[in-house]
JSON list of C-alpha atoms in Angstrom, two decimals:
[
{"chain": "A", "resi": 197, "resn": "MET", "atom": "CA", "xyz": [74.99, 89.08, 84.85]},
{"chain": "A", "resi": 198, "resn": "LYS", "atom": "CA", "xyz": [76.84, 86.15, 83.43]},
{"chain": "A", "resi": 199, "resn": "TRP", "atom": "CA", "xyz": [75.06, 83.51, 81.33]},
{"chain": "A", "resi": 200, "resn": "ASP", "atom": "CA", "xyz": [75.37, 80.88, 84.09]},
{"chain": "A", "resi": 201, "resn": "GLN", "atom": "CA", "xyz": [73.57, 83.18, 86.52]},
{"chain": "A", "resi": 202, "resn": "ILE", "atom": "CA", "xyz": [70.78, 83.84, 84.03]},
{"chain": "A", "resi": 203, "resn": "ARG", "atom": "CA", "xyz": [70.34, 80.12, 83.38]},
{"chain": "A", "resi": 204, "resn": "GLU", "atom": "CA", "xyz": [70.07, 79.49, 87.10]},
{"chain": "A", "resi": 205, "resn": "GLN", "atom": "CA", "xyz": [67.60, 82.33, 87.72]},
{"chain": "A", "resi": 206, "resn": "PHE", "atom": "CA", "xyz": [65.40, 81.64, 84.63]},
{"chain": "A", "resi": 207, "resn": "PRO", "atom": "CA", "xyz": [65.38, 77.85, 84.06]},
{"chain": "A", "resi": 208, "resn": "ASN", "atom": "CA", "xyz": [63.72, 76.56, 80.89]},
{"chain": "A", "resi": 209, "resn": "ARG", "atom": "CA", "xyz": [62.77, 80.04, 79.63]},
{"chain": "A", "resi": 210, "resn": "CYS", "atom": "CA", "xyz": [63.33, 82.23, 76.60]},
{"chain": "A", "resi": 211, "resn": "VAL", "atom": "CA", "xyz": [65.10, 85.39, 77.71]},
{"chain": "A", "resi": 212, "resn": "LEU", "atom": "CA", "xyz": [65.49, 88.71, 75.96]},
{"chain": "A", "resi": 213, "resn": "VAL", "atom": "CA", "xyz": [68.86, 90.08, 77.05]},
{"chain": "A", "resi": 214, "resn": "GLU", "atom": "CA", "xyz": [70.81, 93.24, 76.42]},
{"chain": "A", "resi": 215, "resn": "SER", "atom": "CA", "xyz": [74.56, 93.03, 76.09]},
{"chain": "A", "resi": 216, "resn": "LEU", "atom": "CA", "xyz": [76.32, 95.34, 78.54]},
{"chain": "A", "resi": 217, "resn": "LYS", "atom": "CA", "xyz": [79.91, 94.29, 77.81]},
{"chain": "A", "resi": 218, "resn": "ALA", "atom": "CA", "xyz": [80.97, 92.43, 74.69]},
{"chain": "A", "resi": 219, "resn": "ARG", "atom": "CA", "xyz": [83.79, 92.04, 72.23]},
{"chain": "A", "resi": 220, "resn": "THR", "atom": "CA", "xyz": [84.27, 90.46, 68.81]},
{"chain": "A", "resi": 221, "resn": "GLU", "atom": "CA", "xyz": [86.78, 87.70, 68.10]},
{"chain": "A", "resi": 222, "resn": "HIS", "atom": "CA", "xyz": [86.97, 85.98, 64.71]},
{"chain": "A", "resi": 223, "resn": "ASN", "atom": "CA", "xyz": [83.42, 87.00, 63.70]},
{"chain": "A", "resi": 224, "resn": "GLU", "atom": "CA", "xyz": [81.99, 85.76, 67.01]},
{"chain": "A", "resi": 225, "resn": "ARG", "atom": "CA", "xyz": [80.41, 88.19, 69.47]},
{"chain": "A", "resi": 226, "resn": "ILE", "atom": "CA", "xyz": [81.57, 87.28, 73.00]},
{"chain": "A", "resi": 227, "resn": "ILE", "atom": "CA", "xyz": [79.04, 88.61, 75.51]},
{"chain": "A", "resi": 228, "resn": "GLU", "atom": "CA", "xyz": [80.73, 89.01, 78.86]},
{"chain": "A", "resi": 229, "resn": "GLU", "atom": "CA", "xyz": [77.98, 90.84, 80.78]},
{"chain": "A", "resi": 230, "resn": "MET", "atom": "CA", "xyz": [74.28, 91.03, 80.02]},
{"chain": "A", "resi": 231, "resn": "SER", "atom": "CA", "xyz": [71.04, 92.06, 81.65]},
{"chain": "A", "resi": 232, "resn": "VAL", "atom": "CA", "xyz": [67.69, 90.32, 81.31]},
{"chain": "A", "resi": 233, "resn": "VAL", "atom": "CA", "xyz": [65.10, 92.62, 79.77]},
{"chain": "A", "resi": 234, "resn": "ASP", "atom": "CA", "xyz": [62.31, 90.03, 80.16]},
{"chain": "A", "resi": 235, "resn": "ASP", "atom": "CA", "xyz": [61.65, 86.30, 80.15]},
{"chain": "A", "resi": 236, "resn": "PHE", "atom": "CA", "xyz": [59.02, 84.38, 78.15]},
{"chain": "A", "resi": 237, "resn": "ASP", "atom": "CA", "xyz": [57.38, 80.99, 77.74]},
{"chain": "A", "resi": 238, "resn": "ASN", "atom": "CA", "xyz": [58.17, 80.92, 74.04]},
{"chain": "A", "resi": 239, "resn": "GLY", "atom": "CA", "xyz": [60.26, 82.56, 71.38]},
{"chain": "A", "resi": 240, "resn": "ASN", "atom": "CA", "xyz": [57.31, 84.14, 69.57]},
{"chain": "A", "resi": 241, "resn": "SER", "atom": "CA", "xyz": [56.48, 86.35, 72.54]},
{"chain": "A", "resi": 242, "resn": "ALA", "atom": "CA", "xyz": [60.14, 87.26, 72.96]},
{"chain": "A", "resi": 243, "resn": "TRP", "atom": "CA", "xyz": [60.42, 88.10, 69.26]},
{"chain": "A", "resi": 244, "resn": "LYS", "atom": "CA", "xyz": [57.48, 90.56, 69.45]},
{"chain": "A", "resi": 245, "resn": "VAL", "atom": "CA", "xyz": [59.10, 92.48, 72.31]},
{"chain": "A", "resi": 246, "resn": "TYR", "atom": "CA", "xyz": [62.50, 92.36, 70.57]},
{"chain": "A", "resi": 247, "resn": "LYS", "atom": "CA", "xyz": [61.04, 93.92, 67.40]},
{"chain": "A", "resi": 248, "resn": "LYS", "atom": "CA", "xyz": [59.34, 96.68, 69.39]},
{"chain": "A", "resi": 249, "resn": "LEU", "atom": "CA", "xyz": [62.46, 97.58, 71.38]},
{"chain": "A", "resi": 250, "resn": "HIS", "atom": "CA", "xyz": [64.76, 97.32, 68.35]},
{"chain": "A", "resi": 251, "resn": "GLY", "atom": "CA", "xyz": [62.44, 99.60, 66.39]},
{"chain": "A", "resi": 252, "resn": "GLU", "atom": "CA", "xyz": [62.58, 102.20, 69.17]},
{"chain": "A", "resi": 253, "resn": "ASP", "atom": "CA", "xyz": [66.37, 102.15, 69.56]},
{"chain": "A", "resi": 254, "resn": "ARG", "atom": "CA", "xyz": [68.56, 100.26, 67.08]},
{"chain": "A", "resi": 255, "resn": "SER", "atom": "CA", "xyz": [71.72, 101.00, 69.05]},
{"chain": "A", "resi": 256, "resn": "ARG", "atom": "CA", "xyz": [70.77, 98.52, 71.77]},
{"chain": "A", "resi": 257, "resn": "GLU", "atom": "CA", "xyz": [72.47, 95.15, 71.46]},
{"chain": "A", "resi": 258, "resn": "LEU", "atom": "CA", "xyz": [69.55, 92.78, 72.11]},
{"chain": "A", "resi": 259, "resn": "TYR", "atom": "CA", "xyz": [69.46, 88.99, 71.82]},
{"chain": "A", "resi": 260, "resn": "ILE", "atom": "CA", "xyz": [66.98, 86.18, 72.45]},
{"chain": "A", "resi": 261, "resn": "PHE", "atom": "CA", "xyz": [68.34, 82.98, 73.98]},
{"chain": "A", "resi": 262, "resn": "HIS", "atom": "CA", "xyz": [66.83, 79.89, 75.59]},
{"chain": "A", "resi": 263, "resn": "THR", "atom": "CA", "xyz": [68.24, 79.01, 78.98]},
{"chain": "A", "resi": 264, "resn": "ASN", "atom": "CA", "xyz": [68.41, 75.30, 78.12]},
{"chain": "A", "resi": 265, "resn": "ASN", "atom": "CA", "xyz": [71.57, 76.19, 76.14]},
{"chain": "A", "resi": 266, "resn": "GLU", "atom": "CA", "xyz": [74.72, 75.80, 78.20]},
{"chain": "A", "resi": 267, "resn": "ASN", "atom": "CA", "xyz": [76.51, 78.50, 76.21]},
{"chain": "A", "resi": 268, "resn": "VAL", "atom": "CA", "xyz": [75.46, 81.38, 74.02]},
{"chain": "A", "resi": 269, "resn": "LYS", "atom": "CA", "xyz": [77.07, 81.87, 70.64]},
{"chain": "A", "resi": 270, "resn": "VAL", "atom": "CA", "xyz": [76.53, 84.86, 68.37]},
{"chain": "A", "resi": 271, "resn": "ILE", "atom": "CA", "xyz": [78.12, 84.82, 64.92]},
{"chain": "A", "resi": 272, "resn": "GLU", "atom": "CA", "xyz": [78.46, 88.23, 63.25]},
{"chain": "A", "resi": 273, "resn": "GLN", "atom": "CA", "xyz": [77.56, 88.38, 59.58]},
{"chain": "A", "resi": 274, "resn": "PRO", "atom": "CA", "xyz": [77.87, 91.39, 57.32]},
{"chain": "A", "resi": 275, "resn": "TYR", "atom": "CA", "xyz": [74.59, 92.92, 56.17]},
{"chain": "A", "resi": 276, "resn": "LEU", "atom": "CA", "xyz": [74.31, 92.39, 52.42]},
{"chain": "A", "resi": 277, "resn": "GLY", "atom": "CA", "xyz": [70.80, 93.72, 51.80]},
{"chain": "A", "resi": 278, "resn": "VAL", "atom": "CA", "xyz": [69.47, 97.11, 50.85]},
{"chain": "A", "resi": 279, "resn": "ARG", "atom": "CA", "xyz": [68.39, 99.51, 53.56]},
{"chain": "A", "resi": 280, "resn": "ARG", "atom": "CA", "xyz": [65.61, 101.93, 52.94]},
{"chain": "A", "resi": 281, "resn": "LYS", "atom": "CA", "xyz": [66.04, 105.58, 53.80]},
{"chain": "A", "resi": 282, "resn": "ILE", "atom": "CA", "xyz": [64.05, 106.60, 56.87]}
]
């Protein structure tokens, strides 16, 4: 789905989406196609599901957005912290 379609289908909601087709331009992630994993009343509920899914499979490109936003913008930043060995 495109962002406009998601906004129309889920008005005034927090949505957890998975990127299906995306590219990077000048440190900005351009999400061309996405699917809605779930929708929520608030960001706290969305964040709990995000953490669970991300913990199960870190290769999934998941994002939380609010459909009141006309556009979605994701800025890529390099990870500068220390990762623990699993």
